[in-house]
Amino acid sequence: MSSLHIFYISFFSCALLLHTAFTYNINSSLEYCDYLNKRVFKQRCIGLYTATMLAKYMDGKMRHLNQFAIYAAEDDPGIYFLALRKSVMHFCHRLQWKNNTEFECLDREKPERILLLKAEIHCFKFPLDYCIDLVQLCEVENHRKPVFPEIKENAILYAMRSILAEAGAAFIQPFTKLQLFGILAFVNCAHKLLENI
């Protein structure tokens, strides 16, 4: 076996070890999220976060032109789910919340699991002006007549990292700079040791 093969094996082994060593992280206010249970949400639209929204609400987790998706419950149009920041969820037109970090995409006959590797979810049992404005912005951006949504309950999800579990591609998770530096340092040391053998 050549040193190049050993180099690649150690690199991917180290990357897999680092990937599994870091637990999934979700910060949330789940005590109010009971209305999400077993409910199917249908995507209404996808929009881009504007500078006006940024100035009005000063949401530190959002940036100008970040993508967001609006979902409404199929059985109750007064319940909204907003998926802020681009993630694989936005490719899903019908989804269902399973637990803290897991959703199911119901677009196909067999549901596809979506795992959130880093996220925050906040549930509110009253309408937020922020959600109303985002729904109206999304409607306008998709060339629809803006409507004033009658929101009863709404949930906001900030998806920082996500993967399709069915893809089996653990390396899709974006590593932090520190994790990448650690991987490269380990691989470099392993490569130097192999050269001396």
Coordinates of C-alpha atoms in Angstrom, one line a residue:
M1 CA 0.0 0.0 0.0
S2 CA 1.5 3.3 -1.0
S3 CA 1.9 6.2 1.3
L4 CA -0.7 8.2 -0.7
H5 CA -3.3 5.5 0.0
I6 CA -2.5 5.6 3.7
F7 CA -2.6 9.4 3.6
Y8 CA -6.2 9.3 2.2
I9 CA -7.3 6.6 4.5
S10 CA -6.1 8.5 7.6
F11 CA -7.6 11.8 6.3
F12 CA -11.1 10.3 5.8
S13 CA -10.9 8.3 9.1
C14 CA -10.0 11.5 11.0
A15 CA -12.7 13.5 9.2
L16 CA -15.3 10.8 10.1
L17 CA -14.1 10.7 13.7
L18 CA -14.4 14.5 14.0
H19 CA -17.8 14.5 12.4
T20 CA -19.2 11.9 14.9
A21 CA -17.4 13.4 17.9
F22 CA -19.4 16.7 17.7
T23 CA -23.0 16.3 18.9
Y24 CA -25.9 17.8 17.1
N25 CA -26.8 21.2 18.6
I26 CA -30.2 22.7 18.9
N27 CA -31.1 25.7 21.0
S28 CA -34.8 26.1 21.3
S29 CA -37.9 27.1 23.2
L30 CA -39.6 23.7 22.7
E31 CA -42.1 24.0 25.6
Y32 CA -44.5 25.9 23.2
C33 CA -43.9 23.6 20.2
D34 CA -46.6 21.0 20.9
Y35 CA -48.7 22.4 18.0
L36 CA -46.0 21.2 15.6
N37 CA -46.4 17.5 16.5
K38 CA -47.7 15.2 13.8
R39 CA -48.6 18.2 11.7
V40 CA -47.8 18.4 8.0
F41 CA -46.6 21.7 6.6
K42 CA -46.9 22.8 3.0
Q43 CA -44.4 25.3 1.5
R44 CA -46.1 28.5 0.4
C45 CA -43.0 30.3 -1.0
I46 CA -39.3 30.9 -0.8
G47 CA -37.9 34.4 -0.4
L48 CA -34.8 36.5 0.2
Y49 CA -34.2 38.5 3.3
T50 CA -34.1 42.2 2.5
A51 CA -32.1 45.1 3.9
T52 CA -35.3 46.6 5.0
M53 CA -36.2 43.6 7.1
L54 CA -32.7 43.6 8.6
A55 CA -33.0 47.3 9.5
K56 CA -36.5 46.9 11.0
Y57 CA -36.0 43.8 13.1
M58 CA -32.2 43.7 13.6
D59 CA -32.2 39.9 13.6
G60 CA -28.6 39.0 14.3
K61 CA -29.0 35.5 12.9
M62 CA -30.0 36.8 9.5
R63 CA -28.0 38.5 6.8
H64 CA -29.1 40.5 3.7
L65 CA -30.2 38.1 0.9
N66 CA -30.3 35.0 3.2
Q67 CA -32.9 32.6 1.9
F68 CA -36.0 31.7 3.9
A69 CA -39.0 29.5 3.3
I70 CA -42.6 29.9 4.5
Y71 CA -44.7 26.8 5.4
A72 CA -48.4 26.7 6.5
A73 CA -50.1 23.7 8.2
E74 CA -52.2 21.7 5.8
D75 CA -54.9 21.1 8.4
D76 CA -54.9 24.7 9.8
P77 CA -53.8 27.6 7.7
G78 CA -53.4 29.7 10.8
I79 CA -50.3 27.8 11.9
Y80 CA -47.1 28.9 10.2
F81 CA -43.6 27.5 10.2
L82 CA -40.7 29.7 9.0
A83 CA -37.4 28.1 8.0
L84 CA -34.9 30.9 8.0
R85 CA -31.4 30.5 6.4
K86 CA -30.8 28.3 3.5
S87 CA -31.0 24.5 4.1
V88 CA -32.0 21.3 2.4
M89 CA -35.5 21.9 4.0
H90 CA -36.1 24.5 1.3
F91 CA -36.1 21.8 -1.4
C92 CA -39.0 20.1 0.4
H93 CA -42.6 21.2 -0.4
R94 CA -44.2 19.1 2.3
L95 CA -42.6 18.4 5.7
Q96 CA -43.3 17.1 9.1
W97 CA -41.4 17.8 12.4
K98 CA -40.4 14.6 14.2
N99 CA -38.3 15.9 17.1
N100 CA -35.7 18.5 18.1
T101 CA -33.3 17.9 15.2
E102 CA -35.3 15.8 12.8
F103 CA -37.8 16.5 10.0
E104 CA -39.3 14.3 7.3
C105 CA -39.8 15.5 3.7
L106 CA -43.0 14.0 2.4
D107 CA -42.6 14.9 -1.2
R108 CA -42.1 11.3 -2.3
E109 CA -43.8 8.0 -1.5
K110 CA -41.0 7.2 0.9
P111 CA -40.3 10.0 3.4
E112 CA -36.8 11.4 3.5
R113 CA -35.2 12.3 6.8
I114 CA -33.7 15.7 7.2
L115 CA -31.3 16.2 10.2
L116 CA -30.5 19.6 11.5
L117 CA -26.9 19.6 12.7
K118 CA -27.0 23.1 14.2
A119 CA -30.3 25.0 14.6
E120 CA -32.5 27.1 16.8
I121 CA -36.3 26.8 16.9
H122 CA -38.6 29.2 18.7
C123 CA -42.3 28.6 19.0
F124 CA -45.0 31.2 19.8
K125 CA -48.7 30.7 20.5
F126 CA -49.5 34.2 19.3
P127 CA -48.9 36.0 16.0
L128 CA -45.5 37.8 15.6
D129 CA -45.3 41.0 13.4
Y130 CA -41.9 39.5 12.3
C131 CA -43.6 36.4 10.8
I132 CA -46.4 38.4 9.3
D133 CA -43.9 40.7 7.5
L134 CA -41.9 37.7 6.3
V135 CA -45.0 36.1 4.9
Q136 CA -45.9 39.3 3.1
L137 CA -42.4 39.8 1.8
C138 CA -42.3 36.3 0.5
E139 CA -45.6 36.7 -1.3
V140 CA -44.4 39.9 -3.0
E141 CA -41.1 38.4 -4.0
N142 CA -43.0 35.6 -5.7
H143 CA -45.2 38.1 -7.6
R144 CA -48.3 37.4 -5.6
K145 CA -50.7 39.9 -4.1
P146 CA -49.6 40.4 -0.5
V147 CA -52.1 39.1 2.0
F148 CA -52.4 39.8 5.7
P149 CA -52.0 36.2 7.1
E150 CA -54.3 35.3 10.0
I151 CA -51.6 33.7 12.1
K152 CA -52.6 32.0 15.3
E153 CA -49.4 30.2 16.1
N154 CA -45.9 30.4 14.5
A155 CA -42.5 28.8 14.8
I156 CA -39.2 30.2 13.6
L157 CA -36.4 27.8 12.7
Y158 CA -32.8 29.1 12.1
A159 CA -31.1 26.2 10.3
M160 CA -27.3 26.7 10.4
R161 CA -26.4 23.2 9.2
S162 CA -28.4 20.4 7.8
I163 CA -28.0 17.2 5.8
L164 CA -30.3 14.7 4.1
A165 CA -29.8 11.6 6.3
E166 CA -30.7 9.3 3.4
A167 CA -27.7 10.6 1.4
G168 CA -25.3 9.0 3.9
A169 CA -22.8 11.7 3.2
A170 CA -21.4 12.6 6.6
F171 CA -18.9 14.9 5.0
I172 CA -21.6 17.3 3.7
Q173 CA -21.6 18.9 7.2
P174 CA -19.6 22.1 6.9
F175 CA -16.7 21.8 9.3
T176 CA -15.6 24.8 11.4
K177 CA -12.2 26.3 10.6
L178 CA -10.8 24.8 13.9
Q179 CA -12.0 21.3 12.9
L180 CA -10.5 21.6 9.5
F181 CA -7.2 22.8 10.9
G182 CA -7.2 19.9 13.3
I183 CA -7.8 17.4 10.5
L184 CA -5.1 18.9 8.3
A185 CA -2.6 19.0 11.2
F186 CA -3.3 15.3 12.0
V187 CA -3.0 14.3 8.4
N188 CA 0.2 16.3 7.9
C189 CA 1.8 14.6 11.0
A190 CA 0.6 11.1 9.8
H191 CA 2.1 11.8 6.3
K192 CA 5.5 12.9 7.7
L193 CA 5.6 9.8 9.9
L194 CA 4.8 7.5 6.9
E195 CA 7.6 9.2 4.9
N196 CA 10.1 8.3 7.6
I197 CA 9.1 4.6 7.6

